[in-house]
PDB file of C-alpha atoms in Angstrom:
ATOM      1  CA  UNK A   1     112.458  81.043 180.890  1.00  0.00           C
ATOM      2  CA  UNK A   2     110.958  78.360 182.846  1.00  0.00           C
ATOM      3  CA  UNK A   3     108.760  75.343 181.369  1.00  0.00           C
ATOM      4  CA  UNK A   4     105.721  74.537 181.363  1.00  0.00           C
ATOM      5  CA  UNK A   5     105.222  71.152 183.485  1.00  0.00           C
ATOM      6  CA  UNK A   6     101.338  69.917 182.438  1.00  0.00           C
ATOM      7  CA  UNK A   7      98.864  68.316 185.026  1.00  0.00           C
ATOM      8  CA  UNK A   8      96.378  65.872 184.468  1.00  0.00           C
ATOM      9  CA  UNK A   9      93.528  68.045 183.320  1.00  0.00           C
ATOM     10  CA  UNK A  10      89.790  67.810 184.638  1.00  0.00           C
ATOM     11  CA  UNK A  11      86.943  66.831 182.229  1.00  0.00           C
ATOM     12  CA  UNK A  12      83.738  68.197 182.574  1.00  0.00           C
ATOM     13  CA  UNK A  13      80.476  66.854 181.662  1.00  0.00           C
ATOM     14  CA  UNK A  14      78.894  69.429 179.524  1.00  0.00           C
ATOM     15  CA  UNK A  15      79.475  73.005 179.495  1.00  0.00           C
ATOM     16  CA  UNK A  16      78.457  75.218 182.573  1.00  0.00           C
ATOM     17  CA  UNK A  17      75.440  77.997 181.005  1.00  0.00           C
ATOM     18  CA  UNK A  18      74.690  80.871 183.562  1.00  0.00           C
ATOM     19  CA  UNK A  19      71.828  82.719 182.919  1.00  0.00           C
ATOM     20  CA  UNK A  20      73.847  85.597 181.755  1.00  0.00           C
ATOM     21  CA  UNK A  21      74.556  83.794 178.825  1.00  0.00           C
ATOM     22  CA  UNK A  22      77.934  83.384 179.865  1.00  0.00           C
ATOM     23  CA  UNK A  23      79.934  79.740 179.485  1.00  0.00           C
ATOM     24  CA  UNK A  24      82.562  77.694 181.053  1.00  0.00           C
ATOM     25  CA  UNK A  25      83.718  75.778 178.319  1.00  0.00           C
ATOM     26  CA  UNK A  26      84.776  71.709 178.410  1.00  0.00           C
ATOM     27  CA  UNK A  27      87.921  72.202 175.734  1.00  0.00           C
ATOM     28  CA  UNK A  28      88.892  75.821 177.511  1.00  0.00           C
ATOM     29  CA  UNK A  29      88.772  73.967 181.243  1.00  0.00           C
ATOM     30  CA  UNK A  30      90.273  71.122 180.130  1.00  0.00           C
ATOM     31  CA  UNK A  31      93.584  73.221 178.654  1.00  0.00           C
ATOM     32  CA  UNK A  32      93.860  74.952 181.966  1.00  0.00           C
ATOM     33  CA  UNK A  33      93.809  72.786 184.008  1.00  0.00           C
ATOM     34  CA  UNK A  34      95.983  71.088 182.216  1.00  0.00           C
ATOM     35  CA  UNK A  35      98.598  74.063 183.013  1.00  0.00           C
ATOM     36  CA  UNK A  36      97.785  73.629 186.598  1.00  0.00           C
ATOM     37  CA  UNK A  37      95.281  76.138 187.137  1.00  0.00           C
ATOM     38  CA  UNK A  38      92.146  75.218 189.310  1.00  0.00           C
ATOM     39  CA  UNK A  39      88.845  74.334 188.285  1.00  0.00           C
ATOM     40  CA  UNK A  40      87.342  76.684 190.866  1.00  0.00           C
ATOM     41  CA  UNK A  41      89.908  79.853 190.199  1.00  0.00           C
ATOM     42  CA  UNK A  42      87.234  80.910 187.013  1.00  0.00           C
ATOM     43  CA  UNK A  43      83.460  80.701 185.931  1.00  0.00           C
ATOM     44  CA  UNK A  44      84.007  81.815 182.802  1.00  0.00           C
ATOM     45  CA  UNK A  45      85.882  80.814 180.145  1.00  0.00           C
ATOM     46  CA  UNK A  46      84.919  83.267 177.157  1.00  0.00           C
ATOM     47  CA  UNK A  47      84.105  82.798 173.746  1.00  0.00           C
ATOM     48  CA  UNK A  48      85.929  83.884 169.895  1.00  0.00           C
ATOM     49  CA  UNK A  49      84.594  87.284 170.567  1.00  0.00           C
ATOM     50  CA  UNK A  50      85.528  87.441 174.483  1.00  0.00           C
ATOM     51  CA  UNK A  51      88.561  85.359 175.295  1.00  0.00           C
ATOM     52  CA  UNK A  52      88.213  85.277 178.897  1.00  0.00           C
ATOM     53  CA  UNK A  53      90.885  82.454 179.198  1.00  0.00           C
ATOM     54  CA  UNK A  54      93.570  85.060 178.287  1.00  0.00           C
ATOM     55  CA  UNK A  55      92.443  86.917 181.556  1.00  0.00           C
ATOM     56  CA  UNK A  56      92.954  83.939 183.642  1.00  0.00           C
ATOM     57  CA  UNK A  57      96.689  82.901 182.318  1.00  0.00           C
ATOM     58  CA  UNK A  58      97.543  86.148 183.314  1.00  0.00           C
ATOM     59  CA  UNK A  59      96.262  86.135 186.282  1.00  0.00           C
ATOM     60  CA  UNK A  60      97.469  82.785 187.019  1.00  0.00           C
ATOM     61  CA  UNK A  61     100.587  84.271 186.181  1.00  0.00           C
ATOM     62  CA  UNK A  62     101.345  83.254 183.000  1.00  0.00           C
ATOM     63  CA  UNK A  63     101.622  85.013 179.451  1.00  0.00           C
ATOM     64  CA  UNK A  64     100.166  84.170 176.612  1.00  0.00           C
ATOM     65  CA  UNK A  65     101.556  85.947 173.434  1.00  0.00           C
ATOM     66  CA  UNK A  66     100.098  85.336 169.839  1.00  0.00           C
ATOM     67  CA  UNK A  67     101.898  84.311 166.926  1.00  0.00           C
ATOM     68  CA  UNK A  68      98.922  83.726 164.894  1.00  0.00           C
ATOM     69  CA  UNK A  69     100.681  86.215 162.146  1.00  0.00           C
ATOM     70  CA  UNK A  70     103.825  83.700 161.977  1.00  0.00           C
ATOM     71  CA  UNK A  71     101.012  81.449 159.877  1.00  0.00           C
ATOM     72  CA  UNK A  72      99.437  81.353 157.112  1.00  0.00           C
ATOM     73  CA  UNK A  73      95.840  82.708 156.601  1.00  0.00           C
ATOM     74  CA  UNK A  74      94.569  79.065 155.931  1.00  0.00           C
ATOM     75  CA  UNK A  75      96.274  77.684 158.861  1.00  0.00           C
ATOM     76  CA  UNK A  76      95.342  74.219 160.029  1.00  0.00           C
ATOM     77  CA  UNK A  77      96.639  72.066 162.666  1.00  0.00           C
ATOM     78  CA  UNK A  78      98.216  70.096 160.407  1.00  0.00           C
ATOM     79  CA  UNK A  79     100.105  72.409 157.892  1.00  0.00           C
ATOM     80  CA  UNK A  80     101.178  74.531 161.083  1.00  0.00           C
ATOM     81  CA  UNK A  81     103.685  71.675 162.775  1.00  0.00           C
ATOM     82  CA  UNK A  82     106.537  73.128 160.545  1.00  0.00           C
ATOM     83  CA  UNK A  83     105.610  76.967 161.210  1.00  0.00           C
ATOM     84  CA  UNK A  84     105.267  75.829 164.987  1.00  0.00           C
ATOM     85  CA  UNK A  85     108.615  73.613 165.067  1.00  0.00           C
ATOM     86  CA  UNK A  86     110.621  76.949 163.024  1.00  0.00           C
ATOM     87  CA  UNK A  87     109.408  79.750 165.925  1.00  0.00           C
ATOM     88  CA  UNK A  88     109.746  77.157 168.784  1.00  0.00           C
ATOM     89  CA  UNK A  89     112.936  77.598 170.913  1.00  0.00           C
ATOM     90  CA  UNK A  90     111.940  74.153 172.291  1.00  0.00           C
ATOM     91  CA  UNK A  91     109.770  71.080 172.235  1.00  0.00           C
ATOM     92  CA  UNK A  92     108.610  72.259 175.741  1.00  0.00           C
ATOM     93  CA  UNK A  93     107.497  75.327 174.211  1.00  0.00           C
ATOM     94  CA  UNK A  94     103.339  75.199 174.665  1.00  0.00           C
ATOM     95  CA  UNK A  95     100.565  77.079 172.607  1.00  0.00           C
ATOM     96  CA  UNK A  96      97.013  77.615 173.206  1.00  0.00           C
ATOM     97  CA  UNK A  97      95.404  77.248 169.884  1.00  0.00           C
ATOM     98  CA  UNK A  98      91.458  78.008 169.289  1.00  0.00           C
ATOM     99  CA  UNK A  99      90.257  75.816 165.931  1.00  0.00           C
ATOM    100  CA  UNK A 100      86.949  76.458 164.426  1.00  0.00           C
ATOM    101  CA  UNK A 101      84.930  73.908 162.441  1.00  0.00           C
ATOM    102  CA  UNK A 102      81.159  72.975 162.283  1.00  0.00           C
ATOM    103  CA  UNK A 103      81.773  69.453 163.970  1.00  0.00           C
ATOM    104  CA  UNK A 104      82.292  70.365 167.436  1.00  0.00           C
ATOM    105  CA  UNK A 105      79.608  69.650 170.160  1.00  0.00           C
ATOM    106  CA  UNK A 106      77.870  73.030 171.109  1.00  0.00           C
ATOM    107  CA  UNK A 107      77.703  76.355 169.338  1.00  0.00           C
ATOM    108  CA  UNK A 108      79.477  78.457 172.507  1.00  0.00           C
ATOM    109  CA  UNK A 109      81.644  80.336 169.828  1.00  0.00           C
ATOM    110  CA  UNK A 110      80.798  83.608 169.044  1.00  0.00           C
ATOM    111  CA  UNK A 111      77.863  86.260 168.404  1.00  0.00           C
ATOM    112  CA  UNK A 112      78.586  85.502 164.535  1.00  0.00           C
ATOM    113  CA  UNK A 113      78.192  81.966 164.672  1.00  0.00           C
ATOM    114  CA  UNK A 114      80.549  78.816 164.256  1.00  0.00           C
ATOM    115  CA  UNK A 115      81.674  76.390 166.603  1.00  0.00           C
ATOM    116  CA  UNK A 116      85.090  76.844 168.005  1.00  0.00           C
ATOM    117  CA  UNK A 117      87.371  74.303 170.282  1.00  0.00           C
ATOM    118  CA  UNK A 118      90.663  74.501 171.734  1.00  0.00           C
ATOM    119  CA  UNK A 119      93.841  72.457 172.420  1.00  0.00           C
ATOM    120  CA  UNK A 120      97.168  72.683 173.582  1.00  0.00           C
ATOM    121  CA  UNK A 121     100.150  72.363 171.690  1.00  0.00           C
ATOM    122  CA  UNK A 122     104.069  71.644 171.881  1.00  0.00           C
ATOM    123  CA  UNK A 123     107.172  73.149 170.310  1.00  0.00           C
ATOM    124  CA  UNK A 124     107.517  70.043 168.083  1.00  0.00           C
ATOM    125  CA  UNK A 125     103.474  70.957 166.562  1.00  0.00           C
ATOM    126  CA  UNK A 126     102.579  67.928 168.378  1.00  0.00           C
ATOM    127  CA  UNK A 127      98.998  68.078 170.102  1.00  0.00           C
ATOM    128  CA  UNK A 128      99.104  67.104 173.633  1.00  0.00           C
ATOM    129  CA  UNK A 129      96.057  68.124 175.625  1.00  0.00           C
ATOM    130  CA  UNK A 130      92.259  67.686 173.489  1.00  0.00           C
ATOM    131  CA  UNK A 131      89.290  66.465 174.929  1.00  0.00           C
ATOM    132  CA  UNK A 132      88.111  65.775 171.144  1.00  0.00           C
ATOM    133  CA  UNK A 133      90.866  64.083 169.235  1.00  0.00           C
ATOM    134  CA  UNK A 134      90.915  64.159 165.664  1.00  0.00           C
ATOM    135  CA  UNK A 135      90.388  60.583 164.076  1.00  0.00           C
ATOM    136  CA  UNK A 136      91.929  61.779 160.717  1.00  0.00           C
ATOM    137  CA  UNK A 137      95.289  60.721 159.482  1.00  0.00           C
ATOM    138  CA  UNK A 138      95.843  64.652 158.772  1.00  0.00           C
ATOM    139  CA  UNK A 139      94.509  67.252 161.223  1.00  0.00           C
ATOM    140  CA  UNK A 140      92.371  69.817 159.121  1.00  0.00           C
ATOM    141  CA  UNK A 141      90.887  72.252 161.490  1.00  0.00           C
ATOM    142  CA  UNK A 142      91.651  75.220 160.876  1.00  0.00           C
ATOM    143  CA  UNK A 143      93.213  77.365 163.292  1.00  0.00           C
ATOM    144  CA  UNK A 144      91.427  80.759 164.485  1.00  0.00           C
ATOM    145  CA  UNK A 145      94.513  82.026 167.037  1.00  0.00           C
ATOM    146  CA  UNK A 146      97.129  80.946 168.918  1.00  0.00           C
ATOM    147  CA  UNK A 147      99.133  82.005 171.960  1.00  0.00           C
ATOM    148  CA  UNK A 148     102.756  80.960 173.472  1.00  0.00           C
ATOM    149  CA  UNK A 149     101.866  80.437 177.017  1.00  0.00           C
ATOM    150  CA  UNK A 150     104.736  81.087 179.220  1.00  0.00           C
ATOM    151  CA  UNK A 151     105.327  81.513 182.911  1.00  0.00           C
ATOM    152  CA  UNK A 152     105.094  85.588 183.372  1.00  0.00           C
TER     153      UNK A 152
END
């Protein structure tokens, strides 16, 4: 299986709204380009109820496989680095993982409400791409999926 290597991801401004309704995300953008897929290849990035995103790894050529059974119901980013570490076969290893929480910027989530963001992690349960950092000593959003992205 080949790794992942991760690019310097691009930052938007705000989120792109089409009249539709329809979203291009900052977090979403910002974790693929960060696996080297361009800004222009997609408008939309999806939401909780429409993951869009998983339509563009595959088309980019990559897979993205969940494992959000391997955790527990009450998942968090921080009681998941040993659960990510044990199903790992490397550090390289990367996940996609959506959080939700009522502190990020814009309600984009879903038709039922919430506020979702995502982030990209490694096989050691280290985060290593998120345009909004957690400033706590221990990481307690809670996770809503996650997917091992690998090259297809």
């Amino acid at each position: 299986m080949r790794s992942i290597k991760l690019h310097t991801p691009v930052l938007m401004a705000d989120h792109i709204r089409y009249k539709s309704g329809k979203v291009k995300t900052i977090c979403v953008t910002y974790c693929l380009t960060a696996l080297g897929i361009a800004f222009d290849s997609f408008t939309v990035t999806g939401s909780l109820d429409k993951p869009n995103y998983l339509g563009i790894l595959n088309r980019e050529g990559f897979s993205a496989r969940s494992r959000r059974s391997k955790l527990s119901k009450t998942a968090t980013i921080g009681n998941s680095r040993a659960a990510i570490r044990k199903m790992s076969d490397s550090a390289q290893d990367i996940y996609l993982v959506v959080i939700l929480g009522d502190h990020y910027g814009d309600r984009v989530g879903s038709k039922k409400g919430g506020y979702c963001h995502a982030v990209l992690m490694n096989g050691n349960g280290e985060v290593v791409i998120d345009n909004a950092i957690s400033q706590v000593k221990r990481d307690h959003r809670k996770i809503h999926s996650i997917h091992k992205i690998t090259r297809a």
